[in-house]
Amino acid sequence: MAPAGGPGAKKGILERLESGEVVVGDGSFLLTLEKRGYVKAGLWTPEAVVDHPDAVRQLHTEFLRAGSNVMQTFTFSASEDNMESKWEAVNEAACDLAREVAGKGDALVAGGICQTSLYRHHKDEVRVKKLFQLQLEVFIKKNVDFLIAEYFEHAEEAVWAVEVLKESGKPVAATMCIGPDGDMHGVTPGECAVKLVKAGAAIVGVNCRFGPSTSLKTMRLMKEGLRAAGLKAHLIVQSLGFHTPDCGKGGFVDLPEYPFGLEPRVATRWDIQKYAREAYNLGVRYIGGCCGFEPYHIRAIAEELAPERGFLPPASDKHGSWGSSLNMHTKPWIRARARREYWENLLPASGRPFCPSLSRPDN
């Protein structure tokens, strides 16, 4: 199967999903740009779109080349309460960068908002909604293709976000950063999904905080909740690029390795191919990643689902399927690894003989 050619006529997000098309999301920005020296850990705010636009543009481009259909604006935590006077310039620059790169392929631009610091301290609906409204005004001005309310640990605040975003008339996706135990107020995943759909979200699911296998468990519960309520919605999953089976309810942020010692937990490309296939079999058609999800992970999704999509991403031109490029190696034991069975059954070692395989969360 040859890599895809140039961009074609762009269909909207709902048109794609309603036709059964697989939409491949993008991946990690905050953690990846922190490692590259462009984001500071702590507040995790995205000033890089103004201070280092080339770095953000490059990462968008890598995800596009790897197969992403969506360029999500790098506007995580870019609300007025986190960025004060800089918030508007950051949101505008993020939209411009995403649009610029999306125009080089068959990708849509998604304007993204996330949970606020204000909600955790005051739970003031009017003030929280005002913060969302300010970002939405920029997204409308920049004419993004659709909107994503992501990374919400409380269903109530996520519902508020959806209620604001749907006023734009653009399609709205909403993702919670929860695991199978539900949100921080005890709302189950199924109940969260129902609340989001009733609020107006057309696409619902989870992102961040948990690894691939845990995220898919949560997606099953969301799907069951929607079915039981007689509701329909498109499903989205954008998990971590890390294995986190030892997480508590708060997810990977409570692990002692967060955020600077997570590298031993990184999923392999083969782990992500399995994640993509399981998500697809579950009925999820918008599949991407979040923190720790590098461009080669996105390529793994695109390659695993190439039979369904009908093409490979441009980055596959430099990647042999299931290690097939190793066939030309001079050493026979390495040539023997050029097969799917080898990589599917590999149990990778960490190379750290005195380290545990699991950790105890701090909270």
Tab-separated table of C-alpha atoms in Angstrom:
chain	number	residue	atom	x	y	z
A	1	MET	CA	0.000	0.000	0.000
A	2	ALA	CA	1.487	3.302	-1.079
A	3	PRO	CA	1.635	6.385	1.116
A	4	ALA	CA	-1.087	8.954	0.574
A	5	GLY	CA	-0.520	11.722	-1.915
A	6	GLY	CA	-1.460	15.367	-1.613
A	7	PRO	CA	-4.479	16.771	0.183
A	8	GLY	CA	-7.922	16.069	-1.182
A	9	ALA	CA	-11.245	17.805	-0.728
A	10	LYS	CA	-11.755	18.252	2.990
A	11	LYS	CA	-14.842	16.849	4.622
A	12	GLY	CA	-15.995	18.032	8.034
A	13	ILE	CA	-15.387	15.987	11.171
A	14	LEU	CA	-18.959	14.712	11.455
A	15	GLU	CA	-19.171	13.930	7.758
A	16	ARG	CA	-16.044	11.815	8.111
A	17	LEU	CA	-17.221	9.997	11.209
A	18	GLU	CA	-20.754	9.425	9.947
A	19	SER	CA	-19.374	7.783	6.814
A	20	GLY	CA	-17.374	5.371	8.990
A	21	GLU	CA	-14.040	6.984	8.195
A	22	VAL	CA	-11.236	6.577	10.717
A	23	VAL	CA	-10.027	9.926	12.027
A	24	VAL	CA	-6.488	9.869	13.415
A	25	GLY	CA	-5.850	12.508	16.058
A	26	ASP	CA	-2.542	14.063	16.974
A	27	GLY	CA	-0.415	13.408	20.045
A	28	SER	CA	1.712	14.917	22.782
A	29	PHE	CA	2.538	18.619	22.812
A	30	LEU	CA	3.179	19.628	26.421
A	31	LEU	CA	5.482	16.790	27.470
A	32	THR	CA	7.167	16.558	24.082
A	33	LEU	CA	7.896	20.280	23.873
A	34	GLU	CA	9.053	20.286	27.505
A	35	LYS	CA	11.630	17.632	26.579
A	36	ARG	CA	12.654	19.682	23.561
A	37	GLY	CA	13.126	22.780	25.719
A	38	TYR	CA	10.111	24.885	24.735
A	39	VAL	CA	7.573	24.364	27.555
A	40	LYS	CA	8.120	24.760	31.298
A	41	ALA	CA	6.702	22.127	33.623
A	42	GLY	CA	4.306	23.334	36.299
A	43	LEU	CA	1.471	25.348	34.822
A	44	TRP	CA	2.164	23.719	31.429
A	45	THR	CA	1.055	26.811	29.510
A	46	PRO	CA	1.649	27.083	25.731
A	47	GLU	CA	3.578	30.363	25.314
A	48	ALA	CA	5.710	28.480	22.780
A	49	VAL	CA	3.207	29.301	20.031
A	50	VAL	CA	4.347	32.930	20.353
A	51	ASP	CA	7.894	32.542	21.686
A	52	HIS	CA	8.959	29.527	19.597
A	53	PRO	CA	6.471	29.092	16.737
A	54	ASP	CA	8.908	27.063	14.657
A	55	ALA	CA	9.031	24.391	17.361
A	56	VAL	CA	5.245	24.105	17.470
A	57	ARG	CA	4.992	24.182	13.674
A	58	GLN	CA	7.551	21.382	13.441
A	59	LEU	CA	5.634	19.151	15.854
A	60	HIS	CA	2.340	19.775	14.036
A	61	THR	CA	4.126	18.858	10.794
A	62	GLU	CA	5.508	15.634	12.260
A	63	PHE	CA	2.035	14.568	13.347
A	64	LEU	CA	0.585	15.441	9.934
A	65	ARG	CA	3.263	13.418	8.165
A	66	ALA	CA	2.662	10.521	10.560
A	67	GLY	CA	-0.993	10.366	9.546
A	68	SER	CA	-2.964	12.759	11.739
A	69	ASN	CA	-6.232	14.102	10.297
A	70	VAL	CA	-6.579	16.730	13.022
A	71	MET	CA	-4.323	19.615	13.976
A	72	GLN	CA	-5.488	20.534	17.450
A	73	THR	CA	-4.638	24.079	18.508
A	74	PHE	CA	-1.909	24.156	21.151
A	75	THR	CA	-4.140	26.020	23.592
A	76	PHE	CA	-4.057	23.740	26.632
A	77	SER	CA	-4.388	25.904	29.766
A	78	ALA	CA	-4.443	29.004	27.561
A	79	SER	CA	-7.383	30.592	29.350
A	80	GLU	CA	-7.304	34.043	30.890
A	81	ASP	CA	-7.046	32.711	34.444
A	82	ASN	CA	-3.784	30.911	33.609
A	83	MET	CA	-2.181	33.358	31.174
A	84	GLU	CA	-3.639	36.765	32.096
A	85	SER	CA	-2.904	39.340	29.366
A	86	LYS	CA	-1.113	36.853	27.089
A	87	TRP	CA	-4.071	34.518	26.607
A	88	GLU	CA	-5.517	36.141	23.461
A	89	ALA	CA	-2.258	36.362	21.527
A	90	VAL	CA	-1.467	32.753	22.421
A	91	ASN	CA	-4.861	31.473	21.270
A	92	GLU	CA	-4.663	33.399	18.008
A	93	ALA	CA	-1.119	32.241	17.244
A	94	ALA	CA	-2.035	28.630	18.048
A	95	CYS	CA	-4.946	28.761	15.596
A	96	ASP	CA	-2.751	30.234	12.870
A	97	LEU	CA	-0.057	27.565	13.290
A	98	ALA	CA	-2.567	24.713	13.277
A	99	ARG	CA	-4.287	26.104	10.174
A	100	GLU	CA	-1.001	26.605	8.355
A	101	VAL	CA	0.048	22.986	8.824
A	102	ALA	CA	-3.430	21.538	8.277
A	103	GLY	CA	-3.457	23.249	4.892
A	104	LYS	CA	-0.564	21.049	3.796
A	105	GLY	CA	-2.655	17.875	4.047
A	106	ASP	CA	-6.134	16.482	4.530
A	107	ALA	CA	-6.364	17.696	8.118
A	108	LEU	CA	-8.926	19.694	10.058
A	109	VAL	CA	-8.267	22.291	12.746
A	110	ALA	CA	-9.768	21.710	16.187
A	111	GLY	CA	-9.913	24.523	18.716
A	112	GLY	CA	-9.238	23.100	22.167
A	113	ILE	CA	-10.153	24.177	25.691
A	114	CYS	CA	-9.563	22.339	28.966
A	115	GLN	CA	-10.550	22.416	32.626
A	116	THR	CA	-9.873	25.609	34.535
A	117	SER	CA	-8.056	26.369	37.758
A	118	LEU	CA	-11.060	28.472	38.735
A	119	TYR	CA	-13.454	25.512	38.879
A	120	ARG	CA	-11.343	23.614	41.383
A	121	HIS	CA	-11.339	26.557	43.780
A	122	HIS	CA	-14.686	28.281	43.302
A	123	LYS	CA	-17.041	26.232	41.060
A	124	ASP	CA	-18.546	29.488	39.834
A	125	GLU	CA	-20.471	28.541	36.682
A	126	VAL	CA	-20.760	32.080	35.326
A	127	ARG	CA	-17.058	32.853	35.734
A	128	VAL	CA	-15.920	29.483	34.392
A	129	LYS	CA	-18.159	29.768	31.349
A	130	LYS	CA	-16.833	33.259	30.715
A	131	LEU	CA	-13.303	31.855	30.440
A	132	PHE	CA	-14.494	29.286	27.888
A	133	GLN	CA	-16.404	31.971	26.002
A	134	LEU	CA	-13.305	34.139	25.628
A	135	GLN	CA	-11.348	31.302	24.000
A	136	LEU	CA	-14.348	30.377	21.860
A	137	GLU	CA	-14.498	33.911	20.467
A	138	VAL	CA	-10.946	33.513	19.168
A	139	PHE	CA	-11.751	30.109	17.655
A	140	ILE	CA	-14.777	31.563	15.870
A	141	LYS	CA	-12.716	34.495	14.609
A	142	LYS	CA	-10.095	32.082	13.274
A	143	ASN	CA	-12.793	29.777	11.870
A	144	VAL	CA	-11.585	26.479	13.280
A	145	ASP	CA	-13.333	23.423	11.839
A	146	PHE	CA	-14.599	21.976	15.108
A	147	LEU	CA	-14.098	22.249	18.867
A	148	ILE	CA	-12.733	19.975	21.567
A	149	ALA	CA	-13.357	20.295	25.303
A	150	GLU	CA	-10.624	18.049	26.677
A	151	TYR	CA	-8.967	17.021	29.918
A	152	PHE	CA	-11.844	17.404	32.359
A	153	GLU	CA	-11.786	15.464	35.625
A	154	HIS	CA	-15.233	16.729	36.675
A	155	ALA	CA	-18.293	16.020	34.532
A	156	GLU	CA	-19.992	19.191	35.744
A	157	GLU	CA	-17.293	21.479	34.366
A	158	ALA	CA	-17.104	19.464	31.135
A	159	VAL	CA	-20.840	19.951	30.654
A	160	TRP	CA	-20.398	23.703	31.163
A	161	ALA	CA	-17.692	23.694	28.494
A	162	VAL	CA	-19.877	21.826	26.008
A	163	GLU	CA	-22.789	24.175	26.666
A	164	VAL	CA	-20.584	27.147	25.773
A	165	LEU	CA	-18.934	25.568	22.732
A	166	LYS	CA	-22.151	24.324	21.153
A	167	GLU	CA	-23.375	27.940	20.911
A	168	SER	CA	-20.900	28.371	18.029
A	169	GLY	CA	-22.860	25.987	15.816
A	170	LYS	CA	-19.662	24.014	15.168
A	171	PRO	CA	-19.340	20.296	16.009
A	172	VAL	CA	-18.199	19.676	19.585
A	173	ALA	CA	-16.102	16.809	20.937
A	174	ALA	CA	-15.672	16.324	24.686
A	175	THR	CA	-13.165	14.130	26.482
A	176	MET	CA	-12.766	13.410	30.175
A	177	CYS	CA	-9.377	12.622	31.777
A	178	ILE	CA	-10.875	9.796	33.838
A	179	GLY	CA	-10.378	6.087	34.309
A	180	PRO	CA	-12.864	3.278	34.929
A	181	ASP	CA	-13.661	4.656	38.406
A	182	GLY	CA	-15.195	7.795	36.914
A	183	ASP	CA	-14.739	11.464	37.659
A	184	MET	CA	-13.478	13.042	40.867
A	185	HIS	CA	-17.049	13.474	42.154
A	186	GLY	CA	-17.881	9.794	41.665
A	187	VAL	CA	-19.788	10.157	38.377
A	188	THR	CA	-19.311	6.913	36.450
A	189	PRO	CA	-17.855	6.892	32.911
A	190	GLY	CA	-21.239	5.899	31.509
A	191	GLU	CA	-22.958	8.749	33.341
A	192	CYS	CA	-20.262	11.192	32.165
A	193	ALA	CA	-20.856	10.193	28.554
A	194	VAL	CA	-24.600	10.605	28.916
A	195	LYS	CA	-24.230	14.064	30.471
A	196	LEU	CA	-21.893	15.218	27.710
A	197	VAL	CA	-24.163	14.029	24.910
A	198	LYS	CA	-27.221	15.588	26.524
A	199	ALA	CA	-25.264	18.854	26.802
A	200	GLY	CA	-24.659	18.812	23.045
A	201	ALA	CA	-21.413	16.930	22.370
A	202	ALA	CA	-21.472	14.894	19.156
A	203	ILE	CA	-18.207	13.096	19.959
A	204	VAL	CA	-17.347	11.834	23.452
A	205	GLY	CA	-14.588	9.867	25.107
A	206	VAL	CA	-11.413	10.145	27.150
A	207	ASN	CA	-7.971	11.674	26.838
A	208	CYS	CA	-4.765	11.756	28.890
A	209	ARG	CA	-4.165	10.657	32.518
A	210	PHE	CA	-4.284	6.892	31.712
A	211	GLY	CA	-2.493	4.490	29.380
A	212	PRO	CA	-3.924	2.689	26.349
A	213	SER	CA	-5.406	-0.375	28.047
A	214	THR	CA	-7.025	1.566	30.891
A	215	SER	CA	-8.397	4.194	28.517
A	216	LEU	CA	-10.071	1.496	26.433
A	217	LYS	CA	-11.669	0.012	29.550
A	218	THR	CA	-13.148	3.429	30.278
A	219	MET	CA	-14.350	3.748	26.695
A	220	ARG	CA	-16.230	0.460	27.001
A	221	LEU	CA	-18.008	1.788	30.069
A	222	MET	CA	-18.891	5.024	28.276
A	223	LYS	CA	-20.243	3.098	25.308
A	224	GLU	CA	-22.333	0.894	27.601
A	225	GLY	CA	-23.692	3.956	29.403
A	226	LEU	CA	-24.784	5.565	26.147
A	227	ARG	CA	-26.403	2.351	24.961
A	228	ALA	CA	-28.315	1.956	28.218
A	229	ALA	CA	-29.588	5.538	27.936
A	230	GLY	CA	-30.638	5.071	24.333
A	231	LEU	CA	-28.192	7.736	23.149
A	232	LYS	CA	-25.808	7.740	20.217
A	233	ALA	CA	-22.540	9.595	19.748
A	234	HIS	CA	-19.254	9.170	17.955
A	235	LEU	CA	-16.444	7.916	20.176
A	236	ILE	CA	-12.965	9.383	20.658
A	237	VAL	CA	-9.988	8.011	22.586
A	238	GLN	CA	-6.657	9.821	23.020
A	239	SER	CA	-4.682	7.958	25.668
A	240	LEU	CA	-1.268	8.514	27.164
A	241	GLY	CA	1.737	7.083	25.360
A	242	PHE	CA	2.761	5.463	28.661
A	243	HIS	CA	1.773	2.232	30.392
A	244	THR	CA	0.074	3.104	33.688
A	245	PRO	CA	-1.659	0.001	35.133
A	246	ASP	CA	-0.624	1.083	38.642
A	247	CYS	CA	-2.438	4.439	38.502
A	248	GLY	CA	-4.949	5.430	41.097
A	249	LYS	CA	-8.092	7.401	40.321
A	250	GLY	CA	-6.092	10.552	39.571
A	251	GLY	CA	-4.075	8.920	36.816
A	252	PHE	CA	-0.402	9.252	35.959
A	253	VAL	CA	0.030	12.635	37.658
A	254	ASP	CA	0.007	10.778	41.007
A	255	LEU	CA	2.791	8.380	40.011
A	256	PRO	CA	6.194	9.205	41.540
A	257	GLU	CA	7.764	9.246	38.059
A	258	TYR	CA	5.551	12.121	36.851
A	259	PRO	CA	6.597	14.157	34.966
A	260	PHE	CA	10.361	13.740	34.592
A	261	GLY	CA	10.909	9.991	34.982
A	262	LEU	CA	8.257	8.437	32.760
A	263	GLU	CA	10.505	7.237	29.944
A	264	PRO	CA	10.676	3.577	31.104
A	265	ARG	CA	6.890	3.437	30.706
A	266	VAL	CA	6.783	4.541	27.048
A	267	ALA	CA	4.617	2.323	24.859
A	268	THR	CA	6.256	0.725	21.839
A	269	ARG	CA	4.914	1.307	18.351
A	270	TRP	CA	3.599	-2.250	18.455
A	271	ASP	CA	1.694	-1.558	21.678
A	272	ILE	CA	0.028	1.336	19.896
A	273	GLN	CA	-0.905	-0.769	16.884
A	274	LYS	CA	-2.685	-3.095	19.314
A	275	TYR	CA	-4.375	-0.101	20.970
A	276	ALA	CA	-5.550	1.196	17.592
A	277	ARG	CA	-6.992	-2.156	16.569
A	278	GLU	CA	-8.768	-2.682	19.895
A	279	ALA	CA	-10.185	0.845	19.774
A	280	TYR	CA	-11.442	0.282	16.254
A	281	ASN	CA	-13.014	-3.053	17.204
A	282	LEU	CA	-14.740	-1.292	20.103
A	283	GLY	CA	-16.367	1.094	17.650
A	284	VAL	CA	-14.126	4.096	18.249
A	285	ARG	CA	-13.452	5.982	15.024
A	286	TYR	CA	-11.522	9.003	16.323
A	287	ILE	CA	-8.253	7.585	17.647
A	288	GLY	CA	-5.243	9.592	18.746
A	289	GLY	CA	-3.042	10.242	21.726
A	290	CYS	CA	-2.084	12.709	24.434
A	291	CYS	CA	0.964	13.119	26.691
A	292	GLY	CA	3.846	10.856	25.715
A	293	PHE	CA	2.264	10.064	22.347
A	294	GLU	CA	5.004	10.799	19.822
A	295	PRO	CA	4.694	11.079	16.020
A	296	TYR	CA	5.846	7.480	15.549
A	297	HIS	CA	2.955	6.404	17.784
A	298	ILE	CA	0.535	8.266	15.526
A	299	ARG	CA	2.148	6.546	12.535
A	300	ALA	CA	1.493	3.219	14.267
A	301	ILE	CA	-2.232	4.023	14.440
A	302	ALA	CA	-2.267	5.039	10.787
A	303	GLU	CA	-0.406	1.896	9.735
A	304	GLU	CA	-2.550	-0.483	11.770
A	305	LEU	CA	-5.718	1.007	10.316
A	306	ALA	CA	-4.372	1.517	6.791
A	307	PRO	CA	-6.593	-1.302	5.423
A	308	GLU	CA	-9.658	0.550	6.701
A	309	ARG	CA	-8.404	3.984	5.635
A	310	GLY	CA	-7.146	2.832	2.227
A	311	PHE	CA	-3.723	4.469	2.428
A	312	LEU	CA	-0.557	4.829	4.444
A	313	PRO	CA	0.769	8.124	5.829
A	314	PRO	CA	3.790	9.784	4.196
A	315	ALA	CA	6.012	8.814	7.153
A	316	SER	CA	5.489	5.131	6.303
A	317	ASP	CA	7.724	5.612	3.298
A	318	LYS	CA	10.618	5.289	5.781
A	319	HIS	CA	9.141	2.471	7.852
A	320	GLY	CA	8.826	-1.192	6.930
A	321	SER	CA	5.606	-2.768	8.143
A	322	TRP	CA	6.219	-4.981	11.192
A	323	GLY	CA	9.982	-4.643	10.828
A	324	SER	CA	10.095	-5.817	7.214
A	325	SER	CA	12.976	-3.444	6.450
A	326	LEU	CA	15.188	-5.622	8.669
A	327	ASN	CA	15.164	-8.227	5.880
A	328	MET	CA	18.165	-6.452	4.349
A	329	HIS	CA	20.271	-6.613	7.518
A	330	THR	CA	23.592	-8.457	7.303
A	331	LYS	CA	23.092	-10.380	10.569
A	332	PRO	CA	20.712	-13.358	10.275
A	333	TRP	CA	19.394	-13.097	13.858
A	334	ILE	CA	18.323	-9.538	13.146
A	335	ARG	CA	16.790	-10.533	9.807
A	336	ALA	CA	14.755	-13.071	11.783
A	337	ARG	CA	13.026	-10.145	13.510
A	338	ALA	CA	11.457	-8.949	10.261
A	339	ARG	CA	8.077	-10.478	11.010
A	340	ARG	CA	4.895	-9.548	12.827
A	341	GLU	CA	4.931	-12.533	15.206
A	342	TYR	CA	8.289	-11.476	16.624
A	343	TRP	CA	7.229	-7.942	17.549
A	344	GLU	CA	3.723	-8.864	18.681
A	345	ASN	CA	5.089	-11.378	21.189
A	346	LEU	CA	8.153	-9.478	22.387
A	347	LEU	CA	8.347	-8.775	26.117
A	348	PRO	CA	10.664	-5.744	26.132
A	349	ALA	CA	13.151	-5.387	28.986
A	350	SER	CA	13.744	-2.063	30.713
A	351	GLY	CA	17.465	-2.592	31.261
A	352	ARG	CA	17.018	-1.500	34.894
A	353	PRO	CA	17.667	-4.554	37.093
A	354	PHE	CA	16.987	-2.827	40.413
A	355	CYS	CA	13.798	-1.016	39.399
A	356	PRO	CA	10.265	-2.279	40.090
A	357	SER	CA	7.818	-2.913	37.269
A	358	LEU	CA	5.095	-0.949	39.085
A	359	SER	CA	5.014	2.054	41.433
A	360	ARG	CA	2.886	3.117	44.350
A	361	PRO	CA	0.904	6.306	43.567
A	362	ASP	CA	1.582	9.214	45.935
A	363	ASN	CA	-2.121	9.942	46.311
